[in-house]
Coordinates of C-alpha atoms in Angstrom, one line a residue:
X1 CA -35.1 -23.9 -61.7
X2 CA -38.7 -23.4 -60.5
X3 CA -40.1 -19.8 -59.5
X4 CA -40.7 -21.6 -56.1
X5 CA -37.5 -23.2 -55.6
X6 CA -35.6 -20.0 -57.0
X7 CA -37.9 -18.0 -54.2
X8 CA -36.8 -20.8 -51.6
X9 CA -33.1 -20.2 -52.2
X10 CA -33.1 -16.5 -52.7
X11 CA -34.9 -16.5 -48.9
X12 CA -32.3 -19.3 -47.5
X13 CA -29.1 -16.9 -49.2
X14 CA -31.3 -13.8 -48.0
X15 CA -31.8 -15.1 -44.1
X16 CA -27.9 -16.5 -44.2
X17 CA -26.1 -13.9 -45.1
X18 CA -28.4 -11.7 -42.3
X19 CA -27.6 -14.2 -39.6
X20 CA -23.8 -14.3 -40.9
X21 CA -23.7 -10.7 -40.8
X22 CA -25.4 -10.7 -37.1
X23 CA -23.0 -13.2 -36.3
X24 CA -19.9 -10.5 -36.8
X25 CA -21.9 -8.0 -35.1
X26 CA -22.5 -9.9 -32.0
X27 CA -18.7 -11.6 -32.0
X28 CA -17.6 -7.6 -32.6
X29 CA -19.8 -6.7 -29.9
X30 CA -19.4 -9.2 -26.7
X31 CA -15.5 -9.7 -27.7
X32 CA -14.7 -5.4 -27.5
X33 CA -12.8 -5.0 -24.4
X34 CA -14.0 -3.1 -21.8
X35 CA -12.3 -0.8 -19.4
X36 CA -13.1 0.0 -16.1
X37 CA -11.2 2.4 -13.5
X38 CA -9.8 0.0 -10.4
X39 CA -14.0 -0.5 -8.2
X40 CA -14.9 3.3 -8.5
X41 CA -18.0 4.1 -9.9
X42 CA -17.0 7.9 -10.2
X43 CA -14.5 7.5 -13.0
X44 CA -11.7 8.2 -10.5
X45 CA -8.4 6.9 -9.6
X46 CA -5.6 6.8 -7.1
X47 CA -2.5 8.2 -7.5
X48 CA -1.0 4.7 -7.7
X49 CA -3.5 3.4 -10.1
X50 CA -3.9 0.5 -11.1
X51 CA -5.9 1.0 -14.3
X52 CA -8.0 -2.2 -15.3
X53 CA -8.8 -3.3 -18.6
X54 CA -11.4 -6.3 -18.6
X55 CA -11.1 -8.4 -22.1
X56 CA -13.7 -10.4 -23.3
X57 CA -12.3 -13.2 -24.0
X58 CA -8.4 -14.4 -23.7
X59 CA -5.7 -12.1 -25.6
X60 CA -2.5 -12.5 -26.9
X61 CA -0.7 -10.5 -24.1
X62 CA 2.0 -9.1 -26.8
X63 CA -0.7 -7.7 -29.2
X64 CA -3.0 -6.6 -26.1
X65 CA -0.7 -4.3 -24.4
X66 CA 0.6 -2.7 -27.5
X67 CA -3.2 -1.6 -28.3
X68 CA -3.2 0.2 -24.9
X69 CA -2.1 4.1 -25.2
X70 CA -2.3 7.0 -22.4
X71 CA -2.3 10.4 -22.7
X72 CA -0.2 11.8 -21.6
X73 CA 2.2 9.1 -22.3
X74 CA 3.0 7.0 -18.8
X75 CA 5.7 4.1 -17.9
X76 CA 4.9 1.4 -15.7
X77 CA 4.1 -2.3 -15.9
X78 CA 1.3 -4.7 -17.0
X79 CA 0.3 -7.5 -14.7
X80 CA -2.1 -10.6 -16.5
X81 CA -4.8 -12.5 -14.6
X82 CA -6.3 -14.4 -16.9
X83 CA -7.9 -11.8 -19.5
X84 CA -7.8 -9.2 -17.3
X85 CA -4.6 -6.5 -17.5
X86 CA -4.0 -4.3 -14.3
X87 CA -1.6 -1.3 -15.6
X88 CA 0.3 -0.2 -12.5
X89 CA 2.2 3.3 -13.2
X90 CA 5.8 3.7 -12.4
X91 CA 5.4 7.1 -11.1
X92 CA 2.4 8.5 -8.9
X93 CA -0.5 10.0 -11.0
X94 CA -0.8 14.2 -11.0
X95 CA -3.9 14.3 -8.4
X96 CA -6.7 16.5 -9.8
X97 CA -5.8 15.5 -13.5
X98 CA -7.4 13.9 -15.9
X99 CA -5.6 10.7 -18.0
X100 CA -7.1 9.0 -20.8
X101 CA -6.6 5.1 -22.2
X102 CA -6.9 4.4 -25.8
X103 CA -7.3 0.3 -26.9
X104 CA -7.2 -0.2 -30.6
X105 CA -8.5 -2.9 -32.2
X106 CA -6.3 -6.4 -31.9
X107 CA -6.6 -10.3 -32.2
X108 CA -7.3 -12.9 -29.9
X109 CA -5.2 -15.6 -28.7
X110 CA -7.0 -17.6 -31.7
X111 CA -6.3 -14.9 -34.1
X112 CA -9.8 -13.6 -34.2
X113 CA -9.9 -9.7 -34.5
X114 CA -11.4 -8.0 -31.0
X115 CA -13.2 -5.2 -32.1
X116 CA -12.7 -1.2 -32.6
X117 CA -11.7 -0.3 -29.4
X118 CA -12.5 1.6 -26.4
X119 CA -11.4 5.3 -25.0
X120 CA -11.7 6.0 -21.3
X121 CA -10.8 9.4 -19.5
X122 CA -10.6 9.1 -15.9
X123 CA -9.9 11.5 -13.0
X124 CA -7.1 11.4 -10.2
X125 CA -8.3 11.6 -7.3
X126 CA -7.3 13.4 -4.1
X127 CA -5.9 11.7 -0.8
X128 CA -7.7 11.3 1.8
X129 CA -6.7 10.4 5.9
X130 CA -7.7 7.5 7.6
X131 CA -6.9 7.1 11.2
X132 CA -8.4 5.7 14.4
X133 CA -10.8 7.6 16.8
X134 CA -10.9 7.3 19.7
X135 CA -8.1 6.2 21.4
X136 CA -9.5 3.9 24.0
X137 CA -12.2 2.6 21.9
X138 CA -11.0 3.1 18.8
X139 CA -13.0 2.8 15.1
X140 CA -11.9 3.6 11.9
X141 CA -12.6 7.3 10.1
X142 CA -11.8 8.7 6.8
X143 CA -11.3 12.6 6.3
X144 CA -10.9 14.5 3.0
X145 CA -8.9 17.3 4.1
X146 CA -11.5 19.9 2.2
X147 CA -13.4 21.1 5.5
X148 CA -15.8 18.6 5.5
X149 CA -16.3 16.3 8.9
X150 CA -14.6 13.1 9.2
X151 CA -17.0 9.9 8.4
X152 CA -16.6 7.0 10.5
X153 CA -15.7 3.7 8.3
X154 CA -16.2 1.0 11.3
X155 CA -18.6 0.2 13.6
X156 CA -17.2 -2.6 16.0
X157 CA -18.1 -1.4 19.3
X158 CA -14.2 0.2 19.4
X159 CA -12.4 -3.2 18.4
X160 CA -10.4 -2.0 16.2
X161 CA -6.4 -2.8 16.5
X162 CA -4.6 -1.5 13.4
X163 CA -5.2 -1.4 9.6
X164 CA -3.3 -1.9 6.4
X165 CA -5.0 0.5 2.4
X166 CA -3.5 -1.4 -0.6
X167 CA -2.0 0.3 -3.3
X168 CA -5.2 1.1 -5.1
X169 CA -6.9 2.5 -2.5
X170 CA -9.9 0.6 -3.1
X171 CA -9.4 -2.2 -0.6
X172 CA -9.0 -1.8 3.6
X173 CA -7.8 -4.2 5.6
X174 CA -8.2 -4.4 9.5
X175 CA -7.7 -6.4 12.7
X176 CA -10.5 -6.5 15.2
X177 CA -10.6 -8.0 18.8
X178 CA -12.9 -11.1 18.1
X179 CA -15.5 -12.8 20.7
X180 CA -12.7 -15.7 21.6
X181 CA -10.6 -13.2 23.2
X182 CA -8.7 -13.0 20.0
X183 CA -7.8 -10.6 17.3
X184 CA -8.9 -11.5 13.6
X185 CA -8.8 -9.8 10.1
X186 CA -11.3 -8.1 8.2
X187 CA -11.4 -6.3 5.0
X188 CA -13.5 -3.6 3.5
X189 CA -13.7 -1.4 0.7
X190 CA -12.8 2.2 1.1
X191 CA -16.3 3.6 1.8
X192 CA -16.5 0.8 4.9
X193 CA -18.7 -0.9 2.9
X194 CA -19.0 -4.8 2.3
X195 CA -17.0 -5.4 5.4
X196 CA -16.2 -9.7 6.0
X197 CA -14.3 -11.9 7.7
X198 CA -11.4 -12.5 5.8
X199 CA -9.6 -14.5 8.4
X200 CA -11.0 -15.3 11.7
X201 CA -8.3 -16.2 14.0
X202 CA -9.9 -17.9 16.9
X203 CA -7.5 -17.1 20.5
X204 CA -4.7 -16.4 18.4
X205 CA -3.8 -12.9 17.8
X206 CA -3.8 -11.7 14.0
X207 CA -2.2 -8.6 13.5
X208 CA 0.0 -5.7 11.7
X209 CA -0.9 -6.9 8.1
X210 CA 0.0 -5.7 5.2
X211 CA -0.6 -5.9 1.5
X212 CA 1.7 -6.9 -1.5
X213 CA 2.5 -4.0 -4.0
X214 CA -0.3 -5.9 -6.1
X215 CA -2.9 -5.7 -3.8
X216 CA -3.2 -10.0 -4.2
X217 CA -1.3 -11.3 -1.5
X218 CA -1.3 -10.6 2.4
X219 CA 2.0 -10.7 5.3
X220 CA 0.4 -10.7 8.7
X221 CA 1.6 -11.8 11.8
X222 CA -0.1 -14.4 14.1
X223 CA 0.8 -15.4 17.7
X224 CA -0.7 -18.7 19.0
X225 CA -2.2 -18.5 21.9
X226 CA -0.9 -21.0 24.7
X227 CA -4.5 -22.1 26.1
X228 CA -3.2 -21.0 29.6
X229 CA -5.8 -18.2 31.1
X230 CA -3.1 -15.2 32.0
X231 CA -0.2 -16.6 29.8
X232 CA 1.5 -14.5 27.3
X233 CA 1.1 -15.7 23.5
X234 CA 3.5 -17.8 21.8
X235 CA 6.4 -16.1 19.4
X236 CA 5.0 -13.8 16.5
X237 CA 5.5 -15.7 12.9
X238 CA 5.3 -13.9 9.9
X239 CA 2.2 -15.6 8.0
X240 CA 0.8 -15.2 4.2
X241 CA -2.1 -15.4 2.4
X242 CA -3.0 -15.8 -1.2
X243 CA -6.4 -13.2 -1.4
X244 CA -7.8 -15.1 -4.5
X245 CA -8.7 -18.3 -2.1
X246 CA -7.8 -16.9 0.8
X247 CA -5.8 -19.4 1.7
X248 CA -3.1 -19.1 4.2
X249 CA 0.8 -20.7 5.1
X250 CA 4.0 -19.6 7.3
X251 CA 6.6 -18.4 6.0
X252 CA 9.6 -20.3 6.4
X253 CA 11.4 -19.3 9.7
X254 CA 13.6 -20.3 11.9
X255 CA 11.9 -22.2 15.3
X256 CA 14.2 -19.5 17.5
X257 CA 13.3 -16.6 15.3
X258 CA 10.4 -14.0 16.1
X259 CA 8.9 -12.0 13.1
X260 CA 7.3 -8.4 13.6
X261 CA 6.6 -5.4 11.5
X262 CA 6.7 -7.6 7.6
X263 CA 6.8 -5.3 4.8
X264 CA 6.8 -5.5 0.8
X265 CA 9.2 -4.3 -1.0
X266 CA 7.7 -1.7 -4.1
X267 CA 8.2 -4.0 -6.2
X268 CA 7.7 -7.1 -4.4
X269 CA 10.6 -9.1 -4.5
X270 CA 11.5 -8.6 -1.3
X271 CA 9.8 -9.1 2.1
X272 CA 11.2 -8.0 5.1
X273 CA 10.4 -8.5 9.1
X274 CA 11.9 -7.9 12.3
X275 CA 13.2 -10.1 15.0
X276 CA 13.1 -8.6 18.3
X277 CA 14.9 -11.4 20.1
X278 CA 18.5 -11.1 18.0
X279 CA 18.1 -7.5 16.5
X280 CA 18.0 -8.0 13.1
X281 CA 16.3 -7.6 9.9
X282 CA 15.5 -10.3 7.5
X283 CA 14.8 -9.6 4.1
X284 CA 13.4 -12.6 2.4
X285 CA 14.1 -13.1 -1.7
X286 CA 10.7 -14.2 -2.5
X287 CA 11.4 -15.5 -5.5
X288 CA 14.5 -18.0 -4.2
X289 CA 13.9 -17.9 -0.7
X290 CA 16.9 -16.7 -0.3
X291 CA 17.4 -14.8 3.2
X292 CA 19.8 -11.8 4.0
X293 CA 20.2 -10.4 7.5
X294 CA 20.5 -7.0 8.6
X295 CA 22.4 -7.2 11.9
X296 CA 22.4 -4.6 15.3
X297 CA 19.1 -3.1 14.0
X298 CA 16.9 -1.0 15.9
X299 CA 12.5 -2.3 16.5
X300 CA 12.1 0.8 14.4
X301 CA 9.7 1.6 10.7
X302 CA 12.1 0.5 7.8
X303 CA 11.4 2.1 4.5
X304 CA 11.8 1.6 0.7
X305 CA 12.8 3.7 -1.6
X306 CA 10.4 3.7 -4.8
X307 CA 12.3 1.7 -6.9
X308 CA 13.1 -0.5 -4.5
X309 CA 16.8 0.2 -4.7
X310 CA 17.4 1.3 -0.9
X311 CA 16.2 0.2 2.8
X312 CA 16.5 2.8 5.5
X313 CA 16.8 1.6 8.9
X314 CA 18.2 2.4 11.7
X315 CA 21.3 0.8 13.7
X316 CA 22.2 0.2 17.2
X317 CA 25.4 2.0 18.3
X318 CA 27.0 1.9 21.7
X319 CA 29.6 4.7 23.1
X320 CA 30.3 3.8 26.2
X321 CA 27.6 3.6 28.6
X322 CA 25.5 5.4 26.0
X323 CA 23.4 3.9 23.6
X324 CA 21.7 5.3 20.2
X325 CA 20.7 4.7 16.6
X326 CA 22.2 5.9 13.3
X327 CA 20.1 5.8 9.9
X328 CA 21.5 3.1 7.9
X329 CA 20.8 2.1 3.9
X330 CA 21.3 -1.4 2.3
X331 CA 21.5 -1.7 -1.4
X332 CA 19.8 -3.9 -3.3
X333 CA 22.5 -4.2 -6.1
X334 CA 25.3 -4.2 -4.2
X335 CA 24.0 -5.8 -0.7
X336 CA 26.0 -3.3 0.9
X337 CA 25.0 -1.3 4.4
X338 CA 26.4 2.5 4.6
X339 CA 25.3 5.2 6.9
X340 CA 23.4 8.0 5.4
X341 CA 24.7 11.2 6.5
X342 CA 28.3 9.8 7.4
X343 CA 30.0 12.7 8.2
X344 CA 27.7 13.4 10.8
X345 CA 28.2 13.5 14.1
X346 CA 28.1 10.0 15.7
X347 CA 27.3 10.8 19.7
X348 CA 25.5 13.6 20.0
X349 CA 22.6 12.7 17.5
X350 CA 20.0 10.1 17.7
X351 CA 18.7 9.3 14.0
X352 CA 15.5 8.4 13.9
X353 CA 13.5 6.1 11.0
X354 CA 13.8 7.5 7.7
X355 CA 10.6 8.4 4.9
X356 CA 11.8 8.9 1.8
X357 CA 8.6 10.2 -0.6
X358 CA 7.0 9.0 -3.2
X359 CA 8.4 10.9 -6.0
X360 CA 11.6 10.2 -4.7
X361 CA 12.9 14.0 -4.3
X362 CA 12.2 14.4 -0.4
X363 CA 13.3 12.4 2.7
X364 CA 11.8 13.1 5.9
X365 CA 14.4 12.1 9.0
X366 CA 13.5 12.1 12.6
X367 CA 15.9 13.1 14.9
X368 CA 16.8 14.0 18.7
X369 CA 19.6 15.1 20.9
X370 CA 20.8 12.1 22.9
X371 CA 21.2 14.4 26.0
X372 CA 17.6 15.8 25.0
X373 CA 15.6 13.2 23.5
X374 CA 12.0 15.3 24.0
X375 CA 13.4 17.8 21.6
X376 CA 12.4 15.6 18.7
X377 CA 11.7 17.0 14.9
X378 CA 11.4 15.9 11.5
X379 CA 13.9 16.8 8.9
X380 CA 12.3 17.0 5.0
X381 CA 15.8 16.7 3.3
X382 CA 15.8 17.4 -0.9
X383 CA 17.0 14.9 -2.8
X384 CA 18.8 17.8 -5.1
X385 CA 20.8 19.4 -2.1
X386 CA 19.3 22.6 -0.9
X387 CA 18.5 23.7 2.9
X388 CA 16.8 21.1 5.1
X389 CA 12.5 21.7 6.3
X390 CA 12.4 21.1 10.3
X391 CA 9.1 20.3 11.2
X392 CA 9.6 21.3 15.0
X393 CA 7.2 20.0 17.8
X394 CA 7.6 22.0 21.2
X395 CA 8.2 20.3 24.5
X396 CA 6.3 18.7 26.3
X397 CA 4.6 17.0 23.2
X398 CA 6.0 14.4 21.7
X399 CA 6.6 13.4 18.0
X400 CA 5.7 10.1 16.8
X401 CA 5.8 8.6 13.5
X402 CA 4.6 9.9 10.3
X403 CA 3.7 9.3 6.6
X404 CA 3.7 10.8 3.1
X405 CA 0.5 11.6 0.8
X406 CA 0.6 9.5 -2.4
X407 CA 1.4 12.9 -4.3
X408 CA 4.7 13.7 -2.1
X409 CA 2.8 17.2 -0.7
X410 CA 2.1 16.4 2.9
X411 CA 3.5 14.4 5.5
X412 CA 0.7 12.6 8.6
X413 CA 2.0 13.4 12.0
X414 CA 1.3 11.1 14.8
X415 CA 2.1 13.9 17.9
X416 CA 1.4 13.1 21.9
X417 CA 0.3 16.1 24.0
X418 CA 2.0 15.5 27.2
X419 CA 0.9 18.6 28.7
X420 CA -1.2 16.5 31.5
X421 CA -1.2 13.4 33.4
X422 CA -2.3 11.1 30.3
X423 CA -0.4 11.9 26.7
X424 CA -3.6 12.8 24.3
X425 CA -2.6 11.1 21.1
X426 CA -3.7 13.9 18.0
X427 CA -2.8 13.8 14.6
X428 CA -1.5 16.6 12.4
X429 CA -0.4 17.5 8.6
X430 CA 2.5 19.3 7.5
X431 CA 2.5 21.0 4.1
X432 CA 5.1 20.8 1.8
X433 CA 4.0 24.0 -0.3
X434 CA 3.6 26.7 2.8
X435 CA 5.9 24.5 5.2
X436 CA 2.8 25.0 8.1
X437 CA 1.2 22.3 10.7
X438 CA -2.2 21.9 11.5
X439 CA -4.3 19.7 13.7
X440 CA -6.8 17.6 11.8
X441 CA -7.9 15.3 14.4
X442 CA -7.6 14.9 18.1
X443 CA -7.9 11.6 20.5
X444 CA -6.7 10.1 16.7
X445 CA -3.8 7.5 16.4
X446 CA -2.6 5.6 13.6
X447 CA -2.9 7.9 10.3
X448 CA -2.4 6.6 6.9
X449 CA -3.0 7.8 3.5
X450 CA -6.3 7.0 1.4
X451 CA -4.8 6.7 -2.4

């Protein structure tokens, strides 16, 4: 071999095995999976996660989820889009502590190898209230709880109607009175930020949404409008919408039946929704279509427990010339209805709806004497036995619904002062730990949790 052609070959081997080796690096380096906490910036997370790992390129789902470790250790399931994993917990998160995700190294769906992993420590953080201020012209504000002042979310000139947080806590969605006379839906994310159209609705009215466990598909109810100036709306219908095209379809219904009120069962195989018209509560099998009907039941909140395993909600009893509701369950295994406290007693006491927490240990129950129905309170009953909390409102106010934080500490009161002509709507929390109420926000209606 010549010098020159040695030098040549030496030079080719030389620049090959550097562009071979920059080859591995670069595969190594764009194919390591990434992780990112569900659209905060902060490095924090809701109590109900999700936690979002973001692969480069498709995995083998097996391999994939068996590289993912947390400590300390958690339960819950995995959910695929394409190469992206969304970890949903089983449990709610401890708020204020910190959880960290491990990804070893694994293989591609191909069988290439997908780098040396990734450890991420995030934050939990704390709840926040949302509700709507004010009353008659009502917008959208978020409130921390930690003595700071409430910050307005919305700006629509006080069009607001009602609102729906997913899971996550990173996604709002609203109905707003539109410029047809109509009411459409909007979403946003939970600054108020990057607010859009996410459904304009024309005449028809577009309301009480609400999101799947997932946070990926929408049950709203529309009712068409008739095109007759003065003329009530047609029936509600129970609609839904796929969030990744945002496209939109009924849900099959009976011509005759209304649907009101739908709601998602935790884990999402069920979705329920009222029909005023013939009392009852249909809960839809989504994954048959199947339909069960809950009959004699009250246009009150039903409720899930966590695992999805019970439905509180309340039936219609008649004594007489007297007429009142008892707190049903219904079974998902067995389809079976029984009363909740059945050896109480059945005329003097009207049960109200039923929140069982998120933990699962506590269920709040609002109740009034038939012959006194002003003298309303919440019941916060242990799951373990134990004395019953009464969370007592004084006459002449007037106790409306409520809702638990995502960490099972404090319950959202909606409370009326009727002390005057007009009942001021004001919202209050109750604290689990020193059992106290205070008012967090007055001319306020509608509070939810922030996860």
């Amino acid at each position: 071999m010549k010098p020159r052609t040695g030098r040549r070959l030496m030079l080719f081997l030389g620049t090959g095995t550097f562009v071979l080796l920059a080859g591995f690096w670069l595969v190594g380096h764009l194919l390591r999976p990434t992780v990112m906490v569900s659209g905060s910036p902060n490095g924090t997370i809701g109590a109900y996660g999700p936690l979002i790992v973001q692969f480069s390129s498709t995995v083998a789902k097996d391999a994939a989820e068996a590289s993912i470790t947390f400590e300390p250790s958690l339960k819950g399931e995995f959910r695929w889009d394409g190469s992206r994993v969304s970890f949903w917990p089983s449990r709610p998160l401890t708020v204020g502590k910190e959880y960290t995700v491990k990804i070893s190294g694994g293989r591609l769906a191909g069988g290439q190898f997908f780098g040396k992993g990734v450890t991420r420590t995030f934050l939990v953080r704390s709840p926040q209230l949302l509700y709507l201020s004010p009353s008659k012209n009502p917008e959208m504000w978020r409130l921390a709880l930690d003595g700071s002042p409430a910050i307005q979310l919305t700006h629509t000139q006080g069009k607001i109607y009602d609102y729906v947080v997913d899971r996550s806590g990173e996604k709002i969605l609203y109905s707003a009175e539109n410029d047809q006379g109509g009411i459409s839906l909007w979403i946003m994310d939970r600054e108020g930020g990057s607010a859009r159209s996410v459904l304009p609705c024309g005449e028809d009215l577009c309301i009480q949404p609400t999101f799947s466990p997932l946070g990926d598909q929408l049950a709203y109810v529309r009712r068409n409008a008739t095109g007759v100036p003065g003329s009530s709306p047609g029936l509600p219908r129970v609609w839904l919408m796929n969030l990744a095209d945002e496209s939109t379809r009924p849900l099959p219904m009976s011509p005759d039946h209304s649907g009101s009120n739908p709601a998602y069962s935790p884990d999402g195989q069920w979705l329920t929704y009222y029909d005023e018209a013939a009392f009852q509560i249909h809960l839809v099998e989504l994954s048959t279509g199947d339909e069960i009907v809950l009959e004699r039941a009250a246009n009150t909140p039903i409720a899930w427990t966590a695992d999805s395993q019970w439905l509180y909600f309340n039936q219609i009893q008649q004594e007489e010339t007297v007429t009142f509701n008892v707190l049903a369950q219904w079974n998902a295994s067995t389809r079976q209805i029984s009363r909740v406290f059945p050896d109480a007693e059945v005329s003097g006491v009207d049960e109200g709806p039923a929140l069982p927490s998120p933990d699962g240990q506590w269920l709040a129950v609002r109740r009034a004497e038939i012959e006194h129905p002003e003298l309303r309170i919440f019941e916060v009953i242990s799951s373990t036995g134990g004395a019953a909390n009464a969370i007592v409102i004084n006459p002449p106010d007037i106790l409306g619904m409520a809702s638990w934080s995502p960490d099972s500490t404090q319950l959202a009161l909606q409370v009326f002062r009727s002390g005057d002509s007009s009942a001021m709507p004001v919202v209050e929390v109750w604290s689990l730990e020193n059992r106290h109420t205070i008012e967090v926000a007055r001319d306020a209606m509608l509070p939810q949790w922030l996860p």
